[in-house]
Amino acid sequence: MAARTTKPEVAIAEAPAKVAPLHGLALSPPELEPLDAILPSEPLLLMGAGPVPIPHAVSRANGVVINHLGPTMDRVVDNLKSMARYAFQTRADKIMGVAGPASAAMEMAVTNLLWSGRKCLCLKTGTFSGRLGEMAVGVGADVTVLESETGKPITADMARKALAKGRYDVVTLVQGETSCGVLNDELPQIAALARDHGALTIVDAVVTLSTMPLEMDGWGLDAVVTGGQKGLSSIPGVSLIAFSDRAWTTIENRPVAPTHWCFDALRAQRFWGQHKYHYTAPVPGVLALYEALRLVCEEGLAARHERHRVSSQSLQAGLEAMGLRLFIPPAHRLASVVAVDLPKDVDGKAVLSHMSRKFRVEISDAFGLDIVRIGQMGEQCRSHNLFKVLYATGMSFRHFGVELDVSEGLAELERALTREHEFE
């Protein structure tokens, strides 16, 4: 009797399955491209106006997910707020994270402190201080914009004259204008004028918190916002906001509901103050921000401010020694974002593209100005990063015909760091 023959199981497994098409499905899957095929094999050194390189501890924390309402998260939130108080230099209780970039924290401040019928004085020195005014218009406030000359700060005298012309409920401004590299160095005096006028202050400290002195309580600031991805050297997508008691009283007594549900500070306080549900927190981002703030506290603000000062001033000396001009005069120059004039007839985008391809270093272009911008925030302020970005910048400009003495720039950078006894 002949033996029966059967097909091996593997043949059955390899046979194409007949799958009934889904009813109404008109699209096929796209061509798949793994992320590894998109990302460069050698990461770019991020030396622009943000985001910035992050420490290993921050990167590791960003890969962890825990229950956003569990007891572990409660401890994380409590400790994070304590560390943030140190960074903001405030005893305020109303400190909270925001699921979104620094602009989301800006919008949270605006949407809670302004509404239809409220009057806002927007002190504009560039794109981001102007953005606060745009947000105020969006919630129906009556907005007056006081704009400085390009590359110059708003002075206390300018603010005094503007405040004398009418009554304002809120004054908005930045400490450091990221878009052009100007420092509002009279922020404490302006805040005092606003307080005397009866107005609250909303301050953008996105590129300045932990990179230079900011004293929320000492200067009488009412709402201060920052992003994770700049001075704090954390990841993009989670930001911080702190409200003074004066600001919180306004929020509690506002006559109309906020225009944004997610940015409602009273609802957010349920999570950040009472460990109750608001929305699902961006857990990995909060953990990353925790580690970033821990590193700030470990280093100490005085030492961190000095590291940033030495790094930025040394880089500026190197840039000028090689033959480049800086956009902002020293008296009002923002240390955390250094603006560099584009030499005549040079295409800035072409220079930046060459720099990233050839040297794997990335700096930023600008918002309608003939400048490029180099960041000096957090992990950017390390000597090895300074030498690399200075060399890449000089050689990329030379590639497009600009006569620069790159060697002299590097030598001056080394001399400047040596004079400051090195800082790492």
Coordinates of C-alpha atoms in Angstrom, one line a residue, residues 59-381:
S59 CA 18.1 61.5 27.9
R60 CA 17.7 58.4 30.1
A61 CA 14.8 59.9 32.1
N62 CA 13.0 60.7 28.8
G63 CA 12.8 57.0 28.0
V64 CA 10.8 56.1 31.1
V65 CA 7.0 55.9 31.4
I66 CA 5.2 55.6 34.8
N67 CA 1.6 56.1 35.9
H68 CA 0.9 59.8 35.7
L69 CA -1.4 59.6 38.7
G70 CA 0.4 57.2 41.0
P71 CA 2.3 57.8 44.2
T72 CA 5.7 57.8 42.3
M73 CA 4.5 60.6 40.1
D74 CA 3.3 62.5 43.2
R75 CA 6.8 62.5 44.6
V76 CA 8.2 63.5 41.2
V77 CA 5.9 66.5 41.0
D78 CA 6.6 67.7 44.5
N79 CA 10.3 67.5 44.1
L80 CA 10.2 69.1 40.6
K81 CA 8.3 72.0 42.0
S82 CA 10.8 72.5 44.8
M83 CA 13.7 72.5 42.4
A84 CA 11.8 74.9 40.1
R85 CA 11.3 77.3 42.9
Y86 CA 15.1 77.5 43.3
A87 CA 15.5 78.0 39.5
F88 CA 12.9 80.8 39.5
Q89 CA 14.0 82.1 42.8
T90 CA 10.5 82.2 44.2
R91 CA 8.5 80.9 47.2
A92 CA 5.4 80.8 45.0
D93 CA 3.3 77.7 45.4
K94 CA 1.7 77.9 42.0
I95 CA 4.3 76.3 39.7
M96 CA 3.2 73.9 37.0
G97 CA 4.5 72.2 33.9
V98 CA 2.8 72.6 30.6
A99 CA 2.5 69.9 27.9
G100 CA 3.8 71.9 25.0
P101 CA 6.7 74.2 24.0
A102 CA 7.6 77.5 25.7
S103 CA 5.0 79.2 23.5
A104 CA 2.3 77.0 25.2
A105 CA 3.5 78.3 28.6
M106 CA 3.3 81.8 27.2
E107 CA -0.2 81.2 26.1
M108 CA -1.2 79.8 29.5
A109 CA 0.0 83.0 31.2
V110 CA -1.8 85.2 28.7
T111 CA -5.1 83.2 28.6
N112 CA -5.4 83.2 32.4
L113 CA -4.5 86.8 33.1
L114 CA -6.1 88.5 30.1
W115 CA -9.6 88.5 28.6
S116 CA -11.9 90.8 26.7
G117 CA -11.9 94.3 28.2
R118 CA -8.5 93.9 29.9
K119 CA -5.7 96.2 28.7
C120 CA -2.2 94.9 27.9
L121 CA 1.0 96.8 27.2
C122 CA 3.3 94.6 25.1
L123 CA 6.9 95.6 25.2
K124 CA 8.3 94.3 21.9
T125 CA 12.0 93.9 21.1
G126 CA 11.6 91.1 18.5
T127 CA 9.6 88.1 17.4
F128 CA 8.9 86.4 20.7
S129 CA 8.1 89.4 22.8
G130 CA 5.7 90.4 19.9
R131 CA 4.2 86.9 20.1
L132 CA 2.9 87.7 23.6
G133 CA 1.0 90.6 22.2
E134 CA -0.4 88.5 19.4
M135 CA -1.7 86.0 22.1
A136 CA -3.2 88.8 24.1
V137 CA -5.1 90.0 21.0
G138 CA -6.3 86.4 20.5
V139 CA -8.1 86.4 23.9
G140 CA -9.8 89.7 23.2
A141 CA -7.6 92.0 25.3
D142 CA -7.0 95.7 24.3
V143 CA -3.3 95.6 23.3
T144 CA -0.9 98.5 23.0
V145 CA 2.5 97.6 21.5
L146 CA 5.6 99.6 22.5
E147 CA 8.4 98.6 20.1
S148 CA 12.1 99.4 20.4
E149 CA 14.5 100.0 17.6
T150 CA 15.8 96.8 16.1
G151 CA 18.6 95.4 18.3
K152 CA 17.8 97.7 21.2
P153 CA 16.1 96.9 24.5
I154 CA 13.0 98.5 26.0
T155 CA 14.3 100.9 28.7
A156 CA 12.7 101.7 32.0
D157 CA 12.2 105.3 30.8
M158 CA 10.3 104.1 27.7
A159 CA 8.1 101.9 29.9
R160 CA 7.5 104.7 32.4
K161 CA 6.3 107.1 29.6
A162 CA 4.0 104.4 28.1
L163 CA 2.5 103.5 31.4
A164 CA 1.7 107.2 32.1
K165 CA -0.5 107.4 29.0
G166 CA -3.2 105.0 30.3
R167 CA -4.2 102.2 32.6
Y168 CA -3.0 98.7 31.9
D169 CA -3.8 95.4 33.6
V170 CA -0.8 93.4 32.3
V171 CA 2.6 94.3 30.9
T172 CA 4.3 91.6 28.8
L173 CA 8.0 91.4 27.9
V174 CA 11.0 89.1 27.5
Q175 CA 14.1 89.1 29.5
G176 CA 16.2 87.9 26.5
E177 CA 14.9 88.2 23.0
T178 CA 15.9 85.0 21.2
S179 CA 15.2 86.3 17.7
C180 CA 17.9 89.0 17.7
G181 CA 20.0 88.5 20.8
V182 CA 19.1 91.6 22.8
L183 CA 18.9 91.6 26.6
N184 CA 16.2 93.7 28.4
D185 CA 18.7 94.6 31.2
E186 CA 16.3 96.9 32.9
L187 CA 13.7 94.2 33.6
P188 CA 13.8 94.7 37.4
Q189 CA 13.1 98.5 37.0
I190 CA 10.3 97.9 34.4
A191 CA 8.7 95.3 36.7
A192 CA 8.7 97.8 39.6
L193 CA 7.1 100.4 37.4
A194 CA 4.4 98.0 36.3
R195 CA 3.7 97.1 39.9
D196 CA 3.4 100.7 41.0
H197 CA 1.0 101.2 38.1
G198 CA -1.1 98.3 39.3
A199 CA -0.3 96.0 36.4
L200 CA 0.8 92.4 36.5
T201 CA 3.9 91.3 34.6
I202 CA 4.2 88.3 32.2
V203 CA 7.9 87.6 31.6
D204 CA 9.4 85.2 29.0
A205 CA 12.5 83.7 30.5
V206 CA 12.9 81.0 27.9
V207 CA 16.6 81.5 27.1
T208 CA 17.5 83.2 30.4
L209 CA 16.3 81.0 33.2
S210 CA 19.4 79.4 34.8
T211 CA 21.7 81.0 32.3
M212 CA 21.8 84.4 34.0
P213 CA 20.3 86.0 37.1
L214 CA 16.5 86.1 37.3
E215 CA 14.8 86.7 40.7
M216 CA 11.0 86.3 40.4
D217 CA 10.3 87.3 44.0
G218 CA 13.1 89.9 44.3
W219 CA 12.0 91.7 41.1
G220 CA 8.3 91.3 41.8
L221 CA 7.4 89.3 38.6
D222 CA 3.9 87.8 38.4
A223 CA 4.1 85.1 35.7
V224 CA 7.4 83.7 34.5
V225 CA 7.6 81.1 31.7
T226 CA 10.4 79.0 30.4
G227 CA 10.9 76.1 28.0
G228 CA 12.7 72.9 28.7
Q229 CA 14.8 72.8 25.6
K230 CA 16.9 75.9 26.1
G231 CA 18.6 77.1 29.3
L232 CA 17.6 74.1 31.2
S233 CA 19.0 71.6 28.7
S234 CA 16.0 69.4 28.7
I235 CA 13.8 68.1 25.8
P236 CA 11.3 70.2 23.7
G237 CA 7.7 69.8 24.5
V238 CA 7.4 70.4 28.2
S239 CA 7.6 73.9 29.6
L240 CA 7.3 75.6 33.0
I241 CA 5.3 78.5 34.4
A242 CA 5.2 80.1 37.8
F243 CA 2.5 82.5 39.1
S244 CA 2.8 85.0 41.9
D245 CA 0.2 85.3 44.6
R246 CA -1.0 88.5 43.0
A247 CA -1.4 86.7 39.7
W248 CA -3.2 83.8 41.3
T249 CA -5.7 86.0 43.0
T250 CA -6.5 87.5 39.6
I251 CA -7.0 84.0 38.1
E252 CA -9.3 82.9 41.0
N253 CA -11.5 86.0 40.6
R254 CA -11.7 86.4 36.8
P255 CA -15.3 87.0 35.7
V256 CA -15.2 84.7 32.7
A257 CA -13.9 81.3 32.0
P258 CA -10.5 80.9 30.2
T259 CA -10.6 80.4 26.5
H260 CA -8.4 77.3 26.6
W261 CA -9.4 74.2 28.6
C262 CA -5.9 72.6 28.7
F263 CA -4.3 75.9 29.7
D264 CA -6.8 76.7 32.4
A265 CA -4.5 77.3 35.4
L266 CA -7.2 76.3 38.0
R267 CA -7.7 73.0 36.3
A268 CA -3.9 72.5 35.9
Q269 CA -3.5 73.2 39.6
R270 CA -5.6 70.1 40.3
F271 CA -2.7 68.0 39.0
W272 CA 0.3 70.2 40.0
G273 CA -1.0 71.1 43.4
Q274 CA -3.5 68.4 44.4
H275 CA -2.2 65.3 42.6
K276 CA -5.6 64.9 40.8
Y277 CA -6.5 64.4 37.2
H278 CA -6.4 67.2 34.7
Y279 CA -5.2 65.5 31.5
T280 CA -2.6 62.8 30.9
A281 CA 0.7 64.3 31.7
P282 CA 3.6 64.0 29.3
V283 CA 5.4 61.6 31.7
P284 CA 8.7 61.1 30.0
G285 CA 9.0 64.9 29.4
V286 CA 8.3 65.6 33.0
L287 CA 10.9 63.1 34.1
A288 CA 13.4 64.6 31.8
L289 CA 12.6 68.1 33.1
Y290 CA 13.1 66.7 36.7
E291 CA 16.6 65.5 35.9
A292 CA 17.4 68.8 34.1
L293 CA 16.4 70.8 37.2
R294 CA 18.2 68.4 39.5
L295 CA 21.4 69.1 37.5
V296 CA 20.8 72.9 37.8
C297 CA 20.4 72.5 41.6
E298 CA 23.5 70.3 41.8
E299 CA 25.6 72.8 39.9
G300 CA 24.1 75.8 41.8
L301 CA 22.8 79.0 40.1
A302 CA 25.9 81.1 40.9
A303 CA 28.3 78.6 39.3
R304 CA 25.9 78.0 36.4
H305 CA 25.6 81.7 35.7
E306 CA 29.4 82.1 35.8
R307 CA 29.9 79.1 33.4
H308 CA 27.5 80.7 30.9
R309 CA 29.1 84.1 31.3
V310 CA 32.6 82.8 30.7
S311 CA 31.5 80.6 27.8
S312 CA 29.6 83.2 26.0
Q313 CA 32.1 86.0 26.4
S314 CA 35.0 83.7 25.3
L315 CA 33.0 82.7 22.2
Q316 CA 32.2 86.3 21.4
A317 CA 35.9 87.2 21.7
G318 CA 36.8 84.4 19.3
L319 CA 34.2 85.4 16.8
E320 CA 35.4 89.0 16.8
A321 CA 39.1 88.0 16.7
M322 CA 38.6 86.0 13.5
G323 CA 36.9 89.0 11.9
L324 CA 33.2 88.6 12.3
R325 CA 31.0 91.4 13.8
L326 CA 28.4 90.9 16.5
F327 CA 24.9 92.4 16.0
I328 CA 24.2 93.7 19.5
P329 CA 26.5 96.2 21.3
P330 CA 28.1 94.7 24.5
A331 CA 25.9 96.8 26.9
H332 CA 22.7 95.1 25.7
R333 CA 24.0 91.8 24.3
L334 CA 22.2 88.7 25.3
A335 CA 24.8 86.1 26.5
S336 CA 22.6 83.0 25.8
V337 CA 22.0 83.7 22.1
V338 CA 24.8 85.5 20.3
A339 CA 23.7 87.2 17.1
V340 CA 26.4 87.5 14.4
D341 CA 26.2 89.9 11.4
L342 CA 26.2 88.3 8.0
P343 CA 29.0 89.6 5.9
K344 CA 27.9 91.6 2.8
D345 CA 26.6 89.5 -0.1
V346 CA 26.7 86.2 1.8
D347 CA 23.7 83.8 1.8
G348 CA 23.2 82.8 5.4
K349 CA 21.1 79.8 4.6
A350 CA 23.9 78.5 2.3
V351 CA 26.5 79.0 5.0
L352 CA 24.4 77.1 7.6
S353 CA 23.7 74.3 5.1
H354 CA 27.4 73.9 4.4
M355 CA 28.2 74.0 8.1
S356 CA 25.8 71.2 8.9
R357 CA 26.9 69.0 6.0
K358 CA 30.6 69.5 6.3
F359 CA 31.2 70.0 10.0
R360 CA 28.0 68.4 11.5
V361 CA 27.4 71.6 13.5
E362 CA 24.1 73.5 13.4
I363 CA 23.5 77.1 14.3
S364 CA 20.4 79.2 13.6
D365 CA 19.4 81.7 11.0
A366 CA 17.1 84.6 11.9
F367 CA 13.6 86.1 11.5
G368 CA 14.1 88.6 8.7
L369 CA 17.4 90.0 10.0
D370 CA 20.8 89.6 8.3
I371 CA 22.3 87.6 11.1
V372 CA 23.0 84.1 12.3
R373 CA 22.6 83.0 15.9
I374 CA 24.8 80.8 18.1
G375 CA 23.3 79.4 21.3
Q376 CA 25.0 79.5 24.6
M377 CA 22.7 77.6 26.9
G378 CA 23.2 74.6 29.1
E379 CA 25.3 71.9 27.6
Q380 CA 26.3 74.2 24.7
C381 CA 28.5 76.0 27.2

